[in-house]
């Protein structure tokens, strides 16, 4: 993925690059002079050195890169050509994406920080293990203000089973607000107090956009309409589909149609996650796979669906039902974590 | 399908008619490439078609959670639940049975499942103010004969069970008239019952509770071990049909299920029923469990009655009602007894 960067354009003075004057001033004050120096520092280093957010740093670097690339031989595609990144740059970009934290450290740990924006996370498990609970929790946690470590976003909740019980969401939201109040009390910072003024139960509930889909046709239609909805509601950072399996596990004589529809859905969701910088969270059922000597529980919807999500989290009871085993599978490998049952039942049940 | 009613340009409408496409479902089932080929339209036209039909299908479908919370209308509100006729039991369930979805009541024989179901058939007939839905019930028997004598006893004793309701209101309700009993001993009869009889009663607003006693009996003899895939399909189809009726008519479906011995520890664990230390698991496996909104377990407890000296009409041994899973409830339980007037929770 690496591309050669040895072109004289890199020695361009910062003053000749199309950067905002305020930004240019900060760069000058920090001692940066050429485009090369900027690119060598990378987005994380840059944001620390001149005190801007990582997003701003990334944007600035992209502008610089494009300018410099423009002076080299133009690719055949012309001005609208795709940007080229090295693998390192992609990794850095990925690491600057936000996480939706859950305030449950075991869960945030296994997820590598929280539920990742721009990725699809699939939660699988037997009935009753807590998939819908987790989705309701995330619809609240996505709204946590930035000063408390959240992404200050809004949530879309697509419900195919009718298991979204608003009373439970109220409990979860109340507990989350209380948790933030405790943090604010302990840390006594001004922006915490200010954020808490708007982080109230009513505000939280009003920013969860609920859609009920009663069959797979309604679900397909809803997903076609999502990009438009997200463009109109640009603060949405979470799209939940609870559950993806339910509408697809009956009524299908033709399994190849099902596979094609699911693949299409997956493609659309990947694009939505990326374009709108949102986390997509899906819940899936478990089904029995009958082997030669024994049967095992595996996620439903078949083998090809297994590759749709970036991150697959499987929740499994242990034999005593007092612990949940969490198995996380993603392209880089897998992690296993034990979670005591009471921690997954996060808020008002203590 | 009358495509003219959609906000589409005439070229698209003509193409739809020529390609003999008859429904929105058909359009959404086809891939973009297939649609382009069939209708001989450009990719942009197809995208426009998809957006338009999707809008038509999903018009006005968004609610915020705040609107759901503030909705107090009897018919649509999530706060409205079907009371069990006893405040202790209602507290366990935070109001009662949710109106949309399949609730399962599993347990050993003589745990009180039929008693609770009969009680629900009476509760549903009370006014909204008293936790009812002002409508009747359908009771589908799949193995035993309907317990009409016991129902009559319960009707006669309603004033004793429902001391919270004024006597004139209780007297006005013709309990027996609004309970429709159906017999369905095999899968085909059951299928007929759901698609014809049940749909009709629900569409006419005559019932707002469906009890199936029991779902396990339908599947007990008909499937051998090699036919588990076929059995799973039946379960999923019935589950989906019941779920769909429940959603359309906002009517709770109460399925009684039997229990079997857990084959392995891990199986028992996955079906979430080790809470009370019991080594039994509800019948029909994970395929059926996936269809449920809520699972309750009724069991006989070995505790003695709270007041052994007091007179009681029935052998009042203590039973336990536990919430095995529900999206809005923590795992919890309460005790109850079965008395002459019905099922009553014990604080």
XYZ file of C-alpha atoms in Angstrom:
697
model
C 0.000 0.000 0.000
C 2.960 2.259 0.406
C 3.583 4.806 -2.284
C 6.803 6.595 -2.999
C 6.772 10.110 -1.707
C 10.084 11.425 -2.987
C 8.936 14.394 -4.993
C 10.285 17.917 -4.785
C 6.807 19.291 -4.120
C 7.308 18.215 -0.543
C 9.735 20.980 0.034
C 7.037 23.567 -0.549
C 6.817 26.311 1.957
C 3.711 26.241 4.155
C 2.864 29.750 3.080
C 2.086 28.519 -0.438
C -0.342 25.855 0.707
C -4.103 26.490 0.877
C -4.439 26.293 4.654
C -6.616 28.444 6.891
C -4.708 31.490 8.174
C -5.269 30.588 11.826
C -3.853 27.145 11.214
C -0.912 28.526 9.307
C -0.171 30.859 12.196
C -0.118 27.967 14.681
C 2.136 25.909 12.433
C 4.548 28.810 12.055
C 4.585 29.390 15.801
C 5.423 25.724 16.343
C 8.310 25.928 13.914
C 6.929 24.026 10.891
C 8.192 25.283 7.542
C 7.723 22.723 4.803
C 5.032 20.309 3.724
C 7.461 17.452 4.328
C 7.801 18.314 7.994
C 4.043 18.288 8.387
C 3.665 14.918 6.743
C 6.507 13.426 8.741
C 4.848 14.418 11.988
C 1.597 12.635 11.216
C -1.877 13.541 12.476
C -1.472 12.510 16.108
C 1.822 14.300 16.566
C 0.524 17.344 14.743
C -2.601 17.634 16.873
C -0.512 17.461 20.039
C 2.120 19.920 18.885
C -0.116 22.712 17.732
C -3.151 22.008 19.897
C -5.808 21.113 17.342
C -8.120 18.081 17.235
C -7.034 14.954 15.407
C -9.754 15.444 12.832
C -8.474 18.904 12.014
C -4.938 17.589 11.796
C -6.005 14.841 9.415
C -7.886 17.295 7.256
C -4.914 19.612 7.110
C -2.611 16.787 6.100
C -5.009 15.697 3.387
C -5.065 19.204 1.975
C -1.278 19.294 1.990
C -1.016 15.908 0.369
C -3.494 16.745 -2.333
C -1.694 19.960 -3.125
C 1.601 18.177 -3.421
C 0.164 15.310 -5.433
C -1.389 17.827 -7.755
C 2.071 19.013 -8.743
C 3.241 15.529 -9.548
C 1.989 13.673 -12.624
C -1.790 13.712 -12.407
C -3.478 10.326 -12.281
C -5.721 9.571 -15.268
C -8.826 10.126 -13.227
C -8.319 13.899 -13.140
C -9.185 16.249 -10.289
C -11.685 13.919 -8.696
C -9.245 11.016 -8.442
C -9.209 8.865 -5.316
C -6.770 9.734 -2.570
C -3.943 7.350 -1.891
C -2.884 6.461 1.605
C -0.138 4.389 3.094
C -1.138 1.617 5.457
C 0.316 3.614 8.338
C -1.817 6.601 7.486
C -4.885 4.389 7.341
C -4.057 2.943 10.755
C -3.572 6.388 12.194
C -6.858 7.498 10.694
C -8.584 4.477 12.188
C -7.150 5.232 15.601
C -8.504 8.746 15.541
C -12.054 7.499 15.015
C -14.161 7.727 18.106
C -15.419 4.969 20.313
C -18.777 4.773 21.984
C -17.847 4.005 25.575
C -20.159 1.907 27.715
C -18.921 2.760 31.253
C -18.466 -0.994 31.659
C -14.713 -1.422 31.626
C -14.719 -5.145 30.816
C -16.831 -4.518 27.752
C -14.879 -1.439 26.667
C -11.664 -3.401 27.135
C -12.642 -6.344 25.016
C -13.861 -3.973 22.321
C -10.548 -2.134 22.370
C -11.926 1.125 23.729
C -15.625 0.842 23.017
C -17.899 0.320 20.029
C -15.991 1.757 17.106
C -17.369 4.387 14.762
C -17.264 3.641 11.015
C -17.346 -0.095 11.759
C -20.065 -2.720 11.898
C -20.284 -4.564 15.209
C -22.455 -7.665 15.442
C -23.656 -8.922 18.813
C -24.703 -12.567 18.929
C -26.106 -14.612 21.772
C -28.901 -16.811 23.055
C -32.206 -15.210 24.092
C -31.938 -13.383 27.368
C -28.187 -12.885 27.425
C -28.478 -9.126 27.019
C -28.223 -8.161 23.335
C -31.153 -5.736 23.357
C -29.988 -4.359 26.722
C -26.617 -3.602 25.241
C -28.175 -1.863 22.238
C -30.361 0.290 24.457
C -27.305 1.122 26.555
C -25.362 2.151 23.446
C -28.241 4.360 22.248
C -27.787 6.280 25.508
C -23.976 6.114 25.681
C -23.516 7.511 22.164
C -24.951 10.755 23.555
C -22.418 11.149 26.366
C -20.825 14.593 26.039
C -17.251 14.826 24.812
C -15.924 16.121 28.102
C -16.918 12.820 29.706
C -15.215 10.790 26.987
C -18.229 10.333 24.733
C -18.916 11.241 21.111
C -21.931 13.520 21.777
C -23.928 11.853 19.027
C -27.491 10.728 18.410
C -28.899 7.277 17.723
C -31.109 5.508 15.198
C -32.772 2.364 16.596
C -34.347 -0.002 14.094
C -36.429 -2.599 15.923
C -37.593 -5.723 14.086
C -38.817 -7.734 17.064
C -40.651 -5.182 19.169
C -38.299 -5.651 22.098
C -37.444 -1.966 22.574
C -39.098 -1.140 25.899
C -38.865 2.577 26.523
C -39.210 2.219 30.316
C -35.961 0.317 30.382
C -34.253 2.980 28.251
C -35.439 5.562 30.786
C -33.754 3.594 33.607
C -30.539 3.308 31.607
C -30.542 6.997 30.683
C -31.191 8.078 34.276
C -28.316 5.920 35.507
C -25.980 7.296 32.820
C -26.830 10.898 33.729
C -26.197 10.077 37.369
C -22.854 8.490 36.529
C -21.827 11.655 34.687
C -22.924 13.778 37.642
C -20.664 11.708 39.894
C -17.730 12.205 37.535
C -18.433 15.945 37.423
C -18.531 16.155 41.219
C -15.253 14.320 41.553
C -13.442 16.345 38.914
C -15.012 19.779 39.372
C -14.389 21.096 35.871
C -16.441 23.843 34.308
C -17.166 22.190 30.982
C -18.570 19.176 32.848
C -21.181 21.369 34.547
C -22.053 23.028 31.276
C -22.442 19.718 29.438
C -24.708 18.364 32.163
C -27.172 21.176 31.560
C -28.162 19.642 28.232
C -27.487 15.990 29.101
C -30.888 15.305 30.624
C -33.354 12.420 30.434
C -35.686 14.208 28.046
C -32.877 15.285 25.760
C -31.466 11.792 25.634
C -34.843 10.254 24.796
C -35.558 12.863 22.136
C -32.340 11.963 20.289
C -33.079 8.271 19.916
C -34.861 7.914 16.571
C -36.962 4.761 16.661
C -38.132 2.799 13.612
C -40.223 -0.354 13.835
C -39.885 -2.734 10.883
C -42.337 -5.610 10.808
C -40.860 -7.654 7.977
C -37.767 -7.768 5.807
C -39.300 -5.608 3.075
C -39.836 -2.788 5.574
C -36.276 -3.259 6.796
C -34.831 -3.090 3.280
C -36.841 0.063 2.565
C -35.722 1.660 5.828
C -32.061 1.018 5.065
C -32.488 2.578 1.592
C -33.779 5.692 3.322
C -31.074 5.830 5.978
C -28.464 7.845 4.047
C -31.009 10.615 3.500
C -32.081 10.524 7.142
C -28.498 10.654 8.344
C -27.773 13.576 6.035
C -30.666 15.429 7.668
C -29.629 14.327 11.167
C -25.892 14.749 10.933
C -25.252 14.173 14.631
C -26.275 10.515 14.453
C -23.283 8.368 15.393
C -25.014 5.056 16.023
C -27.349 2.923 13.945
C -28.762 -0.130 15.704
C -30.641 -2.926 13.975
C -32.155 -5.186 16.647
C -32.250 -7.927 15.329
C -31.061 -8.584 11.858
C -31.955 -12.291 11.925
C -35.595 -12.191 12.955
C -37.122 -10.989 9.660
C -34.851 -13.213 7.580
C -35.325 -16.564 9.287
C -38.746 -17.503 8.064
C -40.594 -16.988 4.833
C -37.603 -17.805 2.624
C -38.066 -20.731 0.292
C -35.179 -19.410 -1.728
C -32.080 -19.179 0.437
C -30.031 -17.693 -2.376
C -32.396 -14.703 -2.410
C -31.823 -14.328 1.310
C -28.056 -14.444 0.893
C -28.198 -11.833 -1.862
C -30.441 -9.515 0.166
C -28.244 -9.854 3.242
C -25.118 -9.139 1.215
C -26.779 -6.056 -0.247
C -27.739 -4.895 3.232
C -24.211 -5.422 4.486
C -22.766 -3.367 1.616
C -25.165 -0.509 2.258
C -24.427 -0.550 5.984
C -20.668 -0.468 5.390
C -21.083 2.609 3.191
C -23.378 4.265 5.743
C -20.936 3.580 8.575
C -18.085 5.133 6.629
C -19.834 8.071 5.002
C -21.551 9.221 8.165
C -18.830 8.250 10.608
C -21.323 6.153 12.547
C -21.115 2.866 14.400
C -23.508 0.255 13.044
C -24.535 -2.331 15.628
C -26.529 -5.429 14.664
C -27.875 -8.180 16.879
C -28.067 -11.743 15.661
C -29.632 -14.922 17.013
C -27.933 -18.211 17.715
C -28.892 -21.427 16.012
C -27.963 -25.048 16.501
C -25.463 -26.580 14.141
C -25.738 -30.326 14.251
C -22.371 -31.953 14.059
C -21.407 -35.582 13.905
C -21.295 -36.303 17.606
C -22.760 -33.182 19.181
C -24.505 -29.969 18.345
C -23.113 -26.489 18.909
C -24.601 -23.038 19.009
C -23.455 -20.771 16.216
C -24.592 -17.352 15.009
C -27.565 -17.534 12.640
C -27.809 -16.452 8.988
C -25.097 -18.684 7.631
C -21.428 -18.666 6.752
C -21.328 -15.829 4.227
C -23.106 -13.468 6.638
C -20.338 -14.182 9.113
C -18.046 -11.861 7.178
C -20.392 -8.889 7.072
C -19.413 -7.379 10.377
C -15.995 -5.999 11.183
C -16.331 -7.050 14.786
C -18.393 -9.972 16.000
C -19.097 -10.187 19.702
C -20.554 -13.469 20.908
C -22.123 -13.546 24.356
C -22.358 -16.960 25.918
C -23.545 -18.035 29.350
C -21.246 -20.178 31.421
C -22.833 -23.257 32.993
C -23.683 -21.636 36.279
C -25.297 -18.662 34.476
C -23.487 -16.262 36.732
C -20.952 -15.250 34.142
C -21.064 -14.295 30.534
C -18.253 -15.351 28.307
C -17.547 -12.742 25.672
C -15.763 -13.832 22.558
C -14.729 -11.115 20.187
C -13.841 -12.028 16.649
C -12.435 -9.575 14.193
C -10.108 -9.578 11.229
C -7.046 -9.183 13.427
C -7.856 -12.252 15.487
C -9.961 -12.877 18.524
C -10.115 -12.032 22.209
C -11.889 -13.762 25.036
C -13.065 -12.115 28.198
C -15.173 -13.158 31.146
C -17.826 -10.827 32.327
C -19.595 -11.229 35.600
C -23.312 -11.254 34.932
C -24.146 -8.285 37.064
C -21.875 -5.990 35.079
C -23.705 -6.568 31.860
C -26.941 -5.629 33.550
C -25.473 -2.211 33.656
C -27.532 0.390 35.285
C -30.665 0.457 37.391
C -30.593 -3.208 38.265
C -27.791 -2.890 40.856
C -50.569 -2.553 -7.783
C -51.571 0.843 -9.039
C -48.233 2.441 -9.843
C -49.882 5.685 -10.864
C -50.468 6.583 -7.227
C -46.722 6.754 -6.632
C -44.705 9.874 -7.202
C -42.836 8.404 -10.169
C -42.157 9.759 -13.603
C -44.272 8.277 -16.432
C -41.284 6.558 -18.023
C -40.679 4.580 -14.819
C -44.358 3.730 -14.414
C -44.547 2.470 -17.966
C -41.427 0.366 -17.439
C -42.898 -1.133 -14.237
C -46.070 -2.126 -16.020
C -44.208 -3.542 -18.988
C -41.931 -5.609 -16.777
C -45.019 -6.908 -14.973
C -43.721 -5.910 -11.551
C -46.632 -6.104 -9.164
C -45.483 -5.024 -5.724
C -43.015 -2.947 -3.756
C -41.711 -6.187 -2.264
C -40.800 -7.442 -5.721
C -38.887 -4.254 -6.462
C -36.904 -4.414 -3.236
C -36.143 -8.100 -3.765
C -34.457 -7.465 -7.076
C -30.892 -6.274 -7.283
C -30.081 -2.921 -8.854
C -28.562 -4.638 -11.867
C -31.621 -6.870 -12.365
C -33.928 -3.878 -12.126
C -31.908 -1.989 -14.720
C -31.995 -4.950 -17.033
C -35.696 -5.709 -16.564
C -36.894 -2.178 -16.846
C -34.292 -0.851 -19.266
C -33.735 2.242 -17.168
C -30.584 4.004 -16.089
C -28.974 3.490 -12.710
C -30.073 6.969 -11.606
C -33.690 6.210 -12.494
C -33.517 2.970 -10.529
C -32.087 4.729 -7.480
C -34.917 7.223 -7.708
C -37.454 4.400 -7.951
C -36.006 2.648 -4.910
C -36.087 5.840 -2.847
C -39.649 6.636 -3.904
C -41.133 3.235 -3.102
C -39.179 3.081 0.142
C -40.604 6.466 1.144
C -44.101 5.320 0.286
C -43.705 2.178 2.382
C -42.131 3.917 5.350
C -44.069 7.154 5.436
C -44.357 8.618 8.963
C -42.572 5.713 10.551
C -40.233 7.543 12.860
C -40.834 8.185 16.520
C -38.395 9.442 19.086
C -37.996 7.525 22.315
C -39.412 10.596 24.045
C -42.636 10.313 22.046
C -42.858 6.626 22.955
C -42.379 7.523 26.609
C -44.987 10.272 26.570
C -47.610 8.307 24.670
C -50.456 7.643 27.078
C -53.028 6.479 24.566
C -54.610 3.196 25.624
C -54.126 1.506 22.330
C -50.622 2.534 21.346
C -48.805 3.206 24.608
C -45.996 0.925 25.744
C -47.015 1.674 29.321
C -50.276 -0.193 28.794
C -49.912 -3.808 29.916
C -52.285 -6.674 30.669
C -52.625 -7.036 34.410
C -52.553 -10.493 36.021
C -55.224 -9.475 38.499
C -52.870 -9.424 41.459
C -50.707 -6.494 42.486
C -47.809 -8.672 43.661
C -47.603 -10.489 40.339
C -48.047 -7.229 38.432
C -45.173 -5.683 40.375
C -42.910 -8.560 39.386
C -43.687 -7.789 35.755
C -43.694 -4.001 36.166
C -47.335 -3.691 35.221
C -48.205 -6.984 33.582
C -47.882 -8.758 30.256
C -46.631 -6.538 27.395
C -49.202 -6.124 24.640
C -46.961 -6.878 21.687
C -44.998 -10.086 21.489
C -45.111 -13.695 22.555
C -44.846 -14.352 26.286
C -44.052 -17.881 27.320
C -45.109 -19.457 30.593
C -43.127 -22.649 31.099
C -43.157 -25.068 33.989
C -43.768 -28.584 35.264
C -47.253 -29.970 35.428
C -49.405 -28.698 38.289
C -47.224 -25.659 38.711
C -50.218 -23.443 37.979
C -49.752 -22.477 34.350
C -53.351 -23.169 33.340
C -54.565 -21.349 36.452
C -52.615 -18.235 35.525
C -53.870 -18.420 31.933
C -57.496 -18.732 32.972
C -57.043 -15.775 35.253
C -55.643 -13.737 32.379
C -58.706 -14.606 30.270
C -60.816 -12.920 32.916
C -58.465 -9.994 33.535
C -58.452 -8.991 29.884
C -62.176 -8.261 30.068
C -61.891 -5.515 32.659
C -61.746 -1.812 31.743
C -58.364 -0.240 30.949
C -58.475 1.535 34.286
C -58.308 -1.824 36.067
C -55.522 -3.290 33.947
C -57.714 -4.988 31.358
C -58.135 -4.435 27.639
C -61.944 -4.375 27.493
C -62.045 -7.355 25.209
C -62.262 -11.138 25.149
C -59.779 -13.982 24.850
C -59.122 -17.006 22.668
C -58.027 -20.157 24.466
C -56.489 -22.746 22.171
C -56.315 -26.195 23.770
C -53.899 -28.597 22.172
C -54.081 -31.576 24.450
C -56.397 -31.479 27.454
C -60.028 -30.590 27.473
C -60.803 -27.004 28.455
C -61.307 -26.684 32.242
C -64.796 -25.124 32.118
C -65.692 -26.039 35.671
C -62.657 -24.267 37.048
C -63.386 -21.267 34.828
C -66.871 -21.047 36.285
C -65.469 -21.179 39.810
C -63.107 -18.342 38.999
C -65.908 -16.274 37.465
C -68.057 -16.739 40.565
C -65.201 -15.626 42.802
C -64.028 -12.588 40.812
C -65.371 -10.150 43.382
C -63.078 -11.790 45.948
C -59.978 -11.752 43.747
C -60.550 -8.260 42.385
C -61.372 -6.340 45.537
C -59.868 -3.301 43.786
C -62.755 -3.174 41.291
C -66.253 -1.873 42.241
C -68.847 -4.655 42.402
C -71.177 -3.052 39.825
C -68.445 -3.158 37.207
C -67.691 -6.823 37.846
C -71.379 -7.709 37.670
C -71.751 -6.061 34.272
C -69.086 -8.179 32.575
C -70.355 -11.343 30.863
C -67.130 -13.247 31.404
C -68.203 -16.546 29.873
C -69.405 -14.943 26.638
C -66.060 -13.491 25.699
C -63.834 -16.517 26.021
C -63.566 -18.435 22.763
C -62.288 -21.978 23.157
C -60.622 -23.701 20.217
C -59.298 -27.244 20.002
C -56.239 -27.941 17.875
C -54.531 -31.242 18.495
C -52.245 -31.289 15.487
C -50.203 -28.872 13.417
C -52.573 -28.582 10.469
C -55.586 -27.790 12.648
C -53.459 -25.319 14.564
C -52.357 -23.641 11.340
C -55.994 -23.336 10.229
C -56.951 -21.946 13.593
C -54.335 -19.209 13.433
C -54.876 -18.149 9.853
C -58.667 -18.237 9.878
C -60.363 -18.205 13.229
C -57.821 -16.166 15.126
C -57.387 -13.535 12.414
C -61.139 -13.096 12.236
C -61.658 -12.676 15.966
C -58.756 -10.241 16.181
C -59.864 -8.239 13.160
C -63.316 -7.816 14.670
C -61.835 -6.579 17.928
C -63.542 -9.336 19.877
C -60.420 -10.620 21.545
C -57.234 -9.102 22.825
C -55.563 -12.085 24.356
C -54.530 -15.388 22.842
C -53.622 -18.321 25.063
C -52.067 -21.464 23.599
C -52.147 -24.372 26.042
C -49.695 -25.824 25.276
C -47.329 -25.172 22.384
C -45.119 -28.137 23.232
C -47.909 -30.684 22.866
C -48.271 -29.817 19.177
C -44.709 -30.866 18.485
C -44.325 -33.761 20.833
C -45.185 -36.731 18.650
C -44.898 -35.469 15.148
C -41.188 -35.116 14.626
C -38.525 -37.742 14.879
C -34.933 -36.897 15.720
C -33.948 -36.724 12.048
C -36.592 -34.122 11.301
C -35.244 -31.353 13.472
C -34.809 -29.012 10.504
C -38.456 -29.439 9.526
C -39.557 -28.942 13.118
C -37.473 -25.764 13.298
C -39.165 -24.420 10.183
C -42.634 -25.053 11.609
C -41.639 -23.353 14.842
C -40.265 -20.354 12.998
C -43.317 -20.085 10.760
C -45.771 -20.281 13.657
C -43.649 -17.924 15.687
C -43.602 -15.403 12.869
C -47.362 -15.678 12.244
C -48.199 -15.243 15.913
C -45.731 -12.381 16.205
C -47.257 -10.693 13.190
C -50.809 -10.989 14.565
C -49.635 -9.721 17.913
C -48.017 -6.679 16.327
C -50.915 -5.856 14.033
C -53.574 -6.063 16.718
C -51.485 -5.168 19.782
C -52.583 -8.385 21.397
C -50.470 -10.416 23.816
C -49.918 -14.043 22.919
C -49.426 -16.278 25.932
C -47.862 -19.645 25.111
C -47.756 -22.334 27.741
C -44.795 -24.621 27.418
C -43.738 -27.760 29.148
C -40.292 -28.479 30.491
C -37.979 -31.350 29.809
C -34.885 -32.481 31.626
C -31.868 -30.577 30.473
C -29.736 -32.864 28.340
C -26.528 -31.105 29.222
C -25.473 -28.360 31.582
C -24.467 -26.111 28.765
C -27.814 -26.499 27.027
C -29.599 -25.569 30.214
C -27.344 -22.573 30.599
C -27.978 -21.243 27.099
C -31.722 -21.472 27.545
C -31.412 -19.297 30.604
C -33.228 -21.406 33.132
C -30.767 -22.200 35.864
C -31.953 -19.281 37.892
C -33.930 -21.208 40.449
C -31.442 -24.059 40.524
C -33.816 -26.205 38.531
C -32.368 -28.698 36.135
C -35.166 -28.492 33.629
C -35.308 -26.594 30.407
C -38.365 -25.395 28.483
C -39.212 -27.671 25.587
C -38.682 -26.845 21.922
C -35.128 -25.551 22.218
C -33.481 -22.384 21.072
C -35.490 -22.109 17.851
C -38.600 -21.446 19.892
C -36.796 -19.315 22.487
C -35.708 -16.976 19.688
C -39.370 -16.184 18.957
C -40.141 -14.990 22.472
C -40.281 -11.526 23.939
C -40.479 -12.773 27.500
C -40.100 -16.118 29.265
C -41.672 -16.852 32.648
C -41.210 -20.026 34.625
C -43.746 -21.424 37.085
C -42.572 -24.037 39.555
C -43.601 -25.743 42.713
C -41.466 -24.752 45.660
C -40.750 -26.971 48.608
C -41.421 -24.160 51.094
C -44.401 -24.602 53.422
C -47.434 -22.313 53.160
C -47.066 -19.038 55.048
C -49.926 -19.668 57.459
C -50.428 -23.377 57.989
C -53.088 -22.767 60.616
C -55.380 -20.608 58.441
C -58.215 -22.183 56.480
C -57.820 -22.235 52.742
C -59.991 -23.876 50.172
C -57.280 -25.287 48.016
C -54.128 -27.224 48.843
C -52.151 -23.991 49.061
C -48.622 -25.112 48.523
C -46.265 -22.336 47.552
C -45.366 -21.826 43.931
C -42.735 -19.614 42.338
C -43.132 -17.382 39.316
C -39.805 -16.293 37.888
C -38.814 -13.976 35.090
C -36.250 -15.920 33.075
C -35.722 -13.195 30.497
C -37.442 -10.033 29.341
C -36.038 -6.935 27.648
C -37.337 -4.657 30.383
C -37.062 -6.784 33.560
C -34.197 -8.116 35.631
C -34.182 -11.839 36.445
C -36.428 -12.018 39.490
C -39.159 -14.077 41.077
C -42.021 -14.019 43.512
C -44.097 -16.582 45.355
C -47.761 -17.279 44.727
C -50.498 -19.675 45.768
C -53.482 -21.051 43.945
C -56.666 -20.360 45.875
C -60.323 -20.888 45.075
C -60.618 -17.365 43.696
C -57.477 -17.629 41.657
C -53.756 -17.068 41.652
C -52.460 -14.655 44.242
C -48.913 -13.476 44.821
C -47.398 -13.642 48.260
C -45.381 -10.678 49.458
